[in-house]
Tab-separated table of C-alpha atoms and ligand atoms in Angstrom:
chain	number	residue	atom	x	y	z
A	1	UNK	CA	-5.858	28.606	-52.750
A	2	UNK	CA	-6.457	25.795	-50.288
A	3	UNK	CA	-3.356	23.831	-51.403
A	4	UNK	CA	-1.108	26.853	-50.760
A	5	UNK	CA	-2.554	27.325	-47.292
A	6	UNK	CA	-2.073	23.620	-46.622
A	7	UNK	CA	1.603	23.966	-47.594
A	8	UNK	CA	1.946	26.948	-45.226
A	9	UNK	CA	0.585	24.776	-42.416
A	10	UNK	CA	2.892	21.849	-43.249
A	11	UNK	CA	5.917	24.179	-43.303
A	12	UNK	CA	4.881	25.781	-40.017
A	13	UNK	CA	4.558	22.398	-38.312
A	14	UNK	CA	7.842	21.011	-39.713
A	15	UNK	CA	9.908	24.142	-38.979
A	16	UNK	CA	8.174	25.113	-35.747
A	17	UNK	CA	6.953	28.374	-37.290
A	18	UNK	CA	4.024	28.424	-34.875
A	19	UNK	CA	3.716	31.397	-32.534
A	20	UNK	CA	1.403	32.257	-29.707
A	21	UNK	CA	0.258	35.836	-29.136
A	22	UNK	CA	-1.391	36.910	-25.892
A	23	UNK	CA	-4.254	39.362	-25.437
A	24	UNK	CA	-4.817	40.692	-21.897
A	25	UNK	CA	-8.174	40.282	-20.140
A	26	UNK	CA	-9.140	43.010	-17.665
A	27	UNK	CA	-11.093	42.435	-14.465
A	28	UNK	CA	-13.526	45.299	-13.818
A	29	UNK	CA	-13.744	44.256	-10.167
A	30	UNK	CA	-10.018	44.028	-9.490
A	31	UNK	CA	-9.262	46.930	-11.886
A	32	UNK	CA	-6.270	45.148	-13.373
A	33	UNK	CA	-5.392	42.426	-15.869
A	34	UNK	CA	-6.020	39.009	-14.346
A	35	UNK	CA	-5.872	36.725	-17.406
A	36	UNK	CA	-5.026	36.529	-21.103
A	37	UNK	CA	-6.122	34.622	-24.194
A	38	UNK	CA	-3.530	32.685	-26.210
A	39	UNK	CA	-4.026	33.225	-29.967
A	40	UNK	CA	-2.209	31.213	-32.627
A	41	UNK	CA	-0.282	32.622	-35.573
A	42	UNK	CA	1.934	30.833	-38.096
A	43	UNK	CA	4.838	32.287	-40.063
A	44	UNK	CA	5.689	31.763	-43.726
A	45	UNK	CA	9.226	31.227	-45.081
A	46	UNK	CA	9.807	35.015	-45.025
A	47	UNK	CA	8.801	35.272	-41.384
A	48	UNK	CA	5.529	36.984	-42.264
A	49	UNK	CA	2.834	36.455	-39.626
A	50	UNK	CA	-0.324	34.711	-40.840
A	51	UNK	CA	-3.485	35.083	-38.726
A	52	UNK	CA	-5.818	32.184	-37.889
A	53	UNK	CA	-8.578	33.477	-40.154
A	54	UNK	CA	-6.435	32.312	-43.083
A	55	UNK	CA	-5.543	28.789	-41.940
A	56	UNK	CA	-7.818	27.426	-39.170
A	57	UNK	CA	-10.570	26.202	-41.520
A	58	UNK	CA	-8.063	24.411	-43.748
A	59	UNK	CA	-6.281	22.882	-40.732
A	60	UNK	CA	-9.629	21.657	-39.390
A	61	UNK	CA	-10.582	20.130	-42.732
A	62	UNK	CA	-7.312	18.204	-43.120
A	63	UNK	CA	-6.917	17.333	-39.431
A	64	UNK	CA	-3.651	19.242	-38.965
A	65	UNK	CA	-5.378	21.364	-36.312
A	66	UNK	CA	-4.711	18.460	-33.912
A	67	UNK	CA	-0.951	18.960	-34.208
A	68	UNK	CA	-1.170	22.782	-34.368
A	69	UNK	CA	-3.399	22.882	-31.289
A	70	UNK	CA	-1.017	20.643	-29.374
A	71	UNK	CA	1.956	22.808	-30.381
A	72	UNK	CA	0.101	25.897	-29.130
A	73	UNK	CA	-0.700	24.196	-25.828
A	74	UNK	CA	2.932	23.098	-25.360
A	75	UNK	CA	4.095	26.665	-26.000
A	76	UNK	CA	1.533	28.134	-23.595
A	77	UNK	CA	2.555	25.697	-20.832
A	78	UNK	CA	6.240	26.459	-21.368
A	79	UNK	CA	5.479	30.215	-21.352
A	80	UNK	CA	3.589	29.936	-18.060
A	81	UNK	CA	6.333	27.846	-16.438
A	82	UNK	CA	9.274	29.981	-17.628
A	83	UNK	CA	7.676	33.291	-16.689
A	84	UNK	CA	5.750	32.343	-13.551
A	85	UNK	CA	2.773	34.391	-14.718
A	86	UNK	CA	1.262	34.656	-11.231
A	87	UNK	CA	4.077	37.085	-10.454
A	88	UNK	CA	2.524	39.346	-13.068
A	89	UNK	CA	-0.849	39.118	-11.350
A	90	UNK	CA	-2.183	36.751	-14.013
A	91	UNK	CA	-4.347	33.924	-12.721
A	92	UNK	CA	-4.760	31.843	-15.866
A	93	UNK	CA	-4.345	31.704	-19.642
A	94	UNK	CA	-7.296	30.880	-21.900
A	95	UNK	CA	-6.488	28.519	-24.784
A	96	UNK	CA	-8.822	27.865	-27.743
A	97	UNK	CA	-9.870	24.305	-28.566
A	98	UNK	CA	-11.024	23.454	-32.080
A	99	UNK	CA	-14.163	21.334	-32.566
A	100	UNK	CA	-11.852	18.737	-34.092
A	101	UNK	CA	-9.762	18.595	-30.911
A	102	UNK	CA	-12.898	18.332	-28.761
A	103	UNK	CA	-13.953	15.268	-30.790
A	104	UNK	CA	-10.519	13.628	-30.398
A	105	UNK	CA	-10.499	10.837	-27.784
A	106	UNK	CA	-6.849	11.376	-26.807
A	107	UNK	CA	-7.195	15.112	-26.148
A	108	UNK	CA	-7.527	15.020	-22.360
A	109	UNK	CA	-4.664	12.509	-21.925
A	110	UNK	CA	-2.363	14.520	-24.219
A	111	UNK	CA	-3.117	17.824	-22.498
A	112	UNK	CA	-2.726	16.369	-18.992
A	113	UNK	CA	0.636	14.887	-20.027
A	114	UNK	CA	1.805	18.270	-21.370
A	115	UNK	CA	0.796	20.021	-18.132
A	116	UNK	CA	2.639	17.351	-16.127
A	117	UNK	CA	5.787	17.689	-18.246
A	118	UNK	CA	5.748	21.386	-17.342
A	119	UNK	CA	4.815	20.804	-13.680
A	120	UNK	CA	1.888	23.175	-14.192
A	121	UNK	CA	-0.869	23.668	-11.724
A	122	UNK	CA	-4.052	23.035	-13.779
A	123	UNK	CA	-5.797	26.130	-12.435
A	124	UNK	CA	-3.412	28.177	-14.599
A	125	UNK	CA	-5.298	26.889	-17.659
A	126	UNK	CA	-8.782	27.689	-18.968
A	127	UNK	CA	-9.844	26.005	-22.204
A	128	UNK	CA	-12.257	27.729	-24.598
A	129	UNK	CA	-14.822	25.605	-26.401
A	130	UNK	CA	-17.559	26.632	-28.833
A	131	UNK	CA	-21.160	25.596	-29.250
A	132	UNK	CA	-20.392	23.793	-32.509
A	133	UNK	CA	-18.171	21.356	-30.562
A	134	UNK	CA	-21.165	19.970	-28.696
A	135	UNK	CA	-23.267	19.711	-31.828
A	136	UNK	CA	-20.717	17.561	-33.653
A	137	UNK	CA	-19.399	15.188	-30.961
A	138	UNK	CA	-21.074	15.840	-27.651
A	139	UNK	CA	-20.188	12.532	-25.981
A	140	UNK	CA	-16.439	12.742	-26.635
A	141	UNK	CA	-16.411	16.454	-25.798
A	142	UNK	CA	-18.034	15.816	-22.422
A	143	UNK	CA	-15.657	12.917	-21.662
A	144	UNK	CA	-12.673	15.122	-22.470
A	145	UNK	CA	-14.095	17.922	-20.336
A	146	UNK	CA	-14.784	15.564	-17.418
A	147	UNK	CA	-11.203	14.207	-17.437
A	148	UNK	CA	-9.678	17.671	-17.660
A	149	UNK	CA	-12.032	19.115	-15.039
A	150	UNK	CA	-11.242	16.352	-12.549
A	151	UNK	CA	-7.593	17.198	-13.153
A	152	UNK	CA	-8.399	20.835	-12.268
A	153	UNK	CA	-8.719	22.613	-15.631
A	154	UNK	CA	-11.663	24.978	-16.171
A	155	UNK	CA	-13.612	25.890	-19.301
A	156	UNK	CA	-15.088	28.878	-21.108
A	157	UNK	CA	-17.765	28.991	-23.780
A	158	UNK	CA	-16.382	31.109	-26.645
A	159	UNK	CA	-18.224	33.026	-29.378
A	160	UNK	CA	-21.524	33.407	-27.520
A	161	UNK	CA	-23.910	35.462	-29.648
A	162	UNK	CA	-22.921	33.864	-32.946
A	163	UNK	CA	-24.643	30.855	-34.509
A	164	UNK	CA	-27.450	29.322	-32.495
A	165	UNK	CA	-26.472	30.602	-29.052
A	166	UNK	CA	-28.983	28.252	-27.573
A	167	UNK	CA	-29.265	29.113	-23.896
A	168	UNK	CA	-29.979	25.459	-23.107
A	169	UNK	CA	-26.507	24.774	-24.375
A	170	UNK	CA	-25.024	26.768	-21.471
A	171	UNK	CA	-27.145	24.717	-19.076
A	172	UNK	CA	-25.655	21.489	-20.513
A	173	UNK	CA	-22.017	22.541	-20.706
A	174	UNK	CA	-19.920	22.613	-17.526
A	175	UNK	CA	-18.273	25.989	-18.186
A	176	UNK	CA	-17.349	28.707	-15.695
A	177	UNK	CA	-17.116	31.604	-18.142
A	178	UNK	CA	-19.162	32.718	-21.166
A	179	UNK	CA	-17.447	34.940	-23.737
A	180	UNK	CA	-19.697	37.443	-25.546
A	181	UNK	CA	-18.601	37.670	-29.159
A	182	UNK	CA	-17.680	41.030	-30.683
A	183	UNK	CA	-20.660	40.809	-33.055
A	184	UNK	CA	-23.002	40.753	-30.071
A	185	UNK	CA	-21.237	43.730	-28.480
A	186	UNK	CA	-21.462	45.689	-31.740
A	187	UNK	CA	-25.159	44.846	-32.128
A	188	UNK	CA	-25.720	46.123	-28.605
A	189	UNK	CA	-24.470	49.551	-29.601
A	190	UNK	CA	-26.156	49.643	-33.009
A	191	UNK	CA	-29.591	48.170	-32.473
A	192	UNK	CA	-32.064	49.145	-29.743
A	193	UNK	CA	-33.617	45.692	-29.676
A	194	UNK	CA	-30.270	43.905	-29.387
A	195	UNK	CA	-29.816	45.607	-26.001
A	196	UNK	CA	-32.672	43.496	-24.611
A	197	UNK	CA	-31.124	40.298	-25.949
A	198	UNK	CA	-27.810	40.993	-24.236
A	199	UNK	CA	-29.422	42.206	-21.006
A	200	UNK	CA	-31.499	39.013	-20.830
A	201	UNK	CA	-28.547	36.744	-21.668
A	202	UNK	CA	-26.418	38.522	-19.081
A	203	UNK	CA	-28.988	38.096	-16.328
A	204	UNK	CA	-29.500	34.422	-17.142
A	205	UNK	CA	-25.767	33.737	-17.221
A	206	UNK	CA	-25.141	35.585	-13.962
A	207	UNK	CA	-28.135	33.735	-12.497
A	208	UNK	CA	-26.330	30.477	-13.290
A	209	UNK	CA	-23.352	31.870	-11.348
A	210	UNK	CA	-21.108	32.066	-14.419
A	211	UNK	CA	-18.734	34.907	-15.287
A	212	UNK	CA	-18.886	36.909	-18.535
A	213	UNK	CA	-16.053	38.200	-20.716
A	214	UNK	CA	-17.023	40.877	-23.258
A	215	UNK	CA	-14.780	40.524	-26.319
A	216	UNK	CA	-13.920	43.072	-28.992
A	217	UNK	CA	-14.175	46.173	-26.800
A	218	UNK	CA	-12.508	48.939	-28.810
A	219	UNK	CA	-13.574	52.261	-27.296
A	220	UNK	CA	-13.747	53.945	-23.915
A	221	UNK	CA	-17.520	54.282	-24.362
A	222	UNK	CA	-17.918	50.545	-24.983
A	223	UNK	CA	-15.714	49.785	-22.005
A	224	UNK	CA	-17.698	52.081	-19.698
A	225	UNK	CA	-21.023	50.647	-20.838
A	226	UNK	CA	-19.859	47.070	-20.177
A	227	UNK	CA	-18.509	48.006	-16.763
A	228	UNK	CA	-21.779	49.772	-15.856
A	229	UNK	CA	-23.721	46.673	-16.952
A	230	UNK	CA	-21.742	44.623	-14.433
A	231	UNK	CA	-19.639	42.578	-16.868
A	232	UNK	CA	-16.696	41.135	-14.905
A	233	UNK	CA	-14.068	40.802	-17.633
A	234	UNK	CA	-13.202	42.889	-20.689
A	235	UNK	CA	-11.003	41.934	-23.642
A	236	UNK	CA	-10.349	44.061	-26.705
A	237	UNK	CA	-8.214	46.485	-28.650
A	238	UNK	CA	-9.269	49.222	-26.168
A	239	UNK	CA	-6.691	47.692	-23.827
A	240	UNK	CA	-4.390	45.869	-26.248
A	241	UNK	CA	-4.306	43.787	-29.371
A	242	UNK	CA	-2.767	40.308	-29.043
A	243	UNK	CA	1.008	40.652	-28.467
A	244	UNK	CA	4.057	38.378	-28.831
A	245	UNK	CA	5.323	36.854	-25.547
A	246	UNK	CA	7.886	39.447	-24.503
A	247	UNK	CA	5.802	42.459	-25.573
A	248	UNK	CA	2.851	41.031	-23.687
A	249	UNK	CA	4.883	40.601	-20.492
A	250	UNK	CA	6.284	44.121	-20.816
A	251	UNK	CA	2.768	45.470	-21.313
A	252	UNK	CA	1.463	43.704	-18.199
A	253	UNK	CA	4.500	44.677	-16.110
A	254	UNK	CA	4.035	48.304	-17.173
A	255	UNK	CA	0.372	48.482	-16.247
A	256	UNK	CA	0.228	46.911	-12.833
A	257	UNK	CA	2.488	46.336	-9.869
A	258	UNK	CA	3.896	42.840	-9.675
A	259	UNK	CA	3.754	40.890	-6.458
A	260	UNK	CA	6.593	41.217	-3.968
A	261	UNK	CA	8.394	38.276	-5.571
A	262	UNK	CA	10.987	39.613	-7.983
A	263	UNK	CA	11.025	38.346	-11.528
A	264	UNK	CA	14.404	37.262	-12.782
A	265	UNK	CA	15.195	37.383	-16.464
B	301	C2E	P1	-11.598	34.047	-30.742
B	301	C2E	O1	-11.177	32.897	-29.933
B	301	C2E	O2	-12.993	34.540	-30.545
B	301	C2E	O3	-10.526	35.192	-30.428
B	301	C2E	C1	-10.797	36.560	-30.446
B	301	C2E	C2	-10.408	37.207	-31.751
B	301	C2E	O4	-10.870	38.551	-31.755
B	301	C2E	C3	-8.897	37.281	-31.988
B	301	C2E	O5	-8.647	37.210	-33.401
B	301	C2E	C4	-8.586	38.694	-31.501
B	301	C2E	O6	-7.415	39.238	-32.071
B	301	C2E	C5	-9.800	39.425	-31.983
B	301	C2E	N1	-10.043	40.643	-31.221
B	301	C2E	C6	-9.845	40.826	-29.893
B	301	C2E	N2	-10.200	42.077	-29.518
B	301	C2E	C7	-10.639	42.698	-30.652
B	301	C2E	C8	-11.142	44.020	-30.904
B	301	C2E	O7	-11.266	44.872	-30.027
B	301	C2E	N3	-11.493	44.303	-32.204
B	301	C2E	C9	-11.375	43.375	-33.194
B	301	C2E	N4	-11.712	43.742	-34.435
B	301	C2E	N5	-10.907	42.113	-32.986
B	301	C2E	C10	-10.542	41.792	-31.720
B	301	C2E	P2	-7.541	36.220	-33.990
B	301	C2E	O8	-6.330	36.181	-33.110
B	301	C2E	O9	-7.356	36.579	-35.425
B	301	C2E	O10	-8.239	34.800	-33.889
B	301	C2E	C11	-9.413	34.525	-34.620
B	301	C2E	C12	-10.010	33.215	-34.225
B	301	C2E	O11	-9.133	32.137	-34.574
B	301	C2E	C13	-10.233	33.055	-32.737
B	301	C2E	O12	-11.412	33.724	-32.323
B	301	C2E	C14	-10.326	31.550	-32.616
B	301	C2E	O13	-11.602	31.107	-32.989
B	301	C2E	C15	-9.322	31.099	-33.653
B	301	C2E	N6	-8.044	30.775	-32.977
B	301	C2E	C16	-7.049	31.578	-32.570
B	301	C2E	N7	-6.055	30.886	-31.975
B	301	C2E	C17	-6.449	29.586	-31.983
B	301	C2E	C18	-5.881	28.360	-31.489
B	301	C2E	O14	-4.794	28.310	-30.874
B	301	C2E	N8	-6.588	27.218	-31.711
B	301	C2E	C19	-7.802	27.224	-32.356
B	301	C2E	N9	-8.435	26.052	-32.537
B	301	C2E	N10	-8.377	28.356	-32.797
B	301	C2E	C20	-7.712	29.517	-32.613
B	302	MG	MG1	-11.265	32.403	-28.062
B	303	MG	MG1	-14.322	34.624	-29.024
């Protein structure tokens, strides 16, 4: 029940049982992994991993997502600093923002402080927002985005193809990347008419000079279709599921040559 999940969240915050997994993002142009998405998990008292589908809604309802989100961001910044991810050919890490965080006036100040504490260059960070964030608190969201963008952080629009997916929304939101949700990708392969929806969305988004990430790519056929369509970035189980820090780094190091700079452990 909801109370049990709430207790899981409280325990995770108090004991620092919050973990960040990383899922690689492949560039079809560069033919290598150039980015990754940070995805939160919490652990219970037995060390069992609990996925966000179980606890995000509860944490949003009781406000604890503010602390969880900040813990994730601190861990991502530390991970980037300690591992110098550019040496792995990675240009940035995408981090999810909850609608509750977007509506929080202190968000930009907190996140800028955390980047400064880690001496991070802001172009190593890309924050993912969703359409629902602008529906609920557009003014605060835009103020947060403006502060973070002037600092040098960039934004993606997550979950495109779910909910309203109002194309005007993309016009309003200062994002650089639009992420096509897995449901839209699946519809593309299952429904003849859905092809036209995605083709049209893709042309409009490219016309606005934004990049597209196709999420939830699971098969070679799906990958090839997305590449042929001209989608720049691909994320999905076809390449890798989200991995814990060290497994993720080993995966990246095993798939592509690192730069000349040697990585010390
Ligand atoms: P999202 O941001 O759209 O993240 C993509 C989700 O799709 C991830 O689920 C990922 O594991 C899953 N996925 C990726 N490729 C495939 C695939 O090929 N097949 C299938 N079936 N699934 C795939 P995950 O990690 O369970 O996260 C679910 C959602 O929880 C995320 O959706 C995001 O909305 C939320 N979330 C995750 N981490 C955070 C966080 O740190 N903060 C906030 N506020 N939300 C988060
Ligand atoms: Mg996301
Ligand atoms: Mg998504």
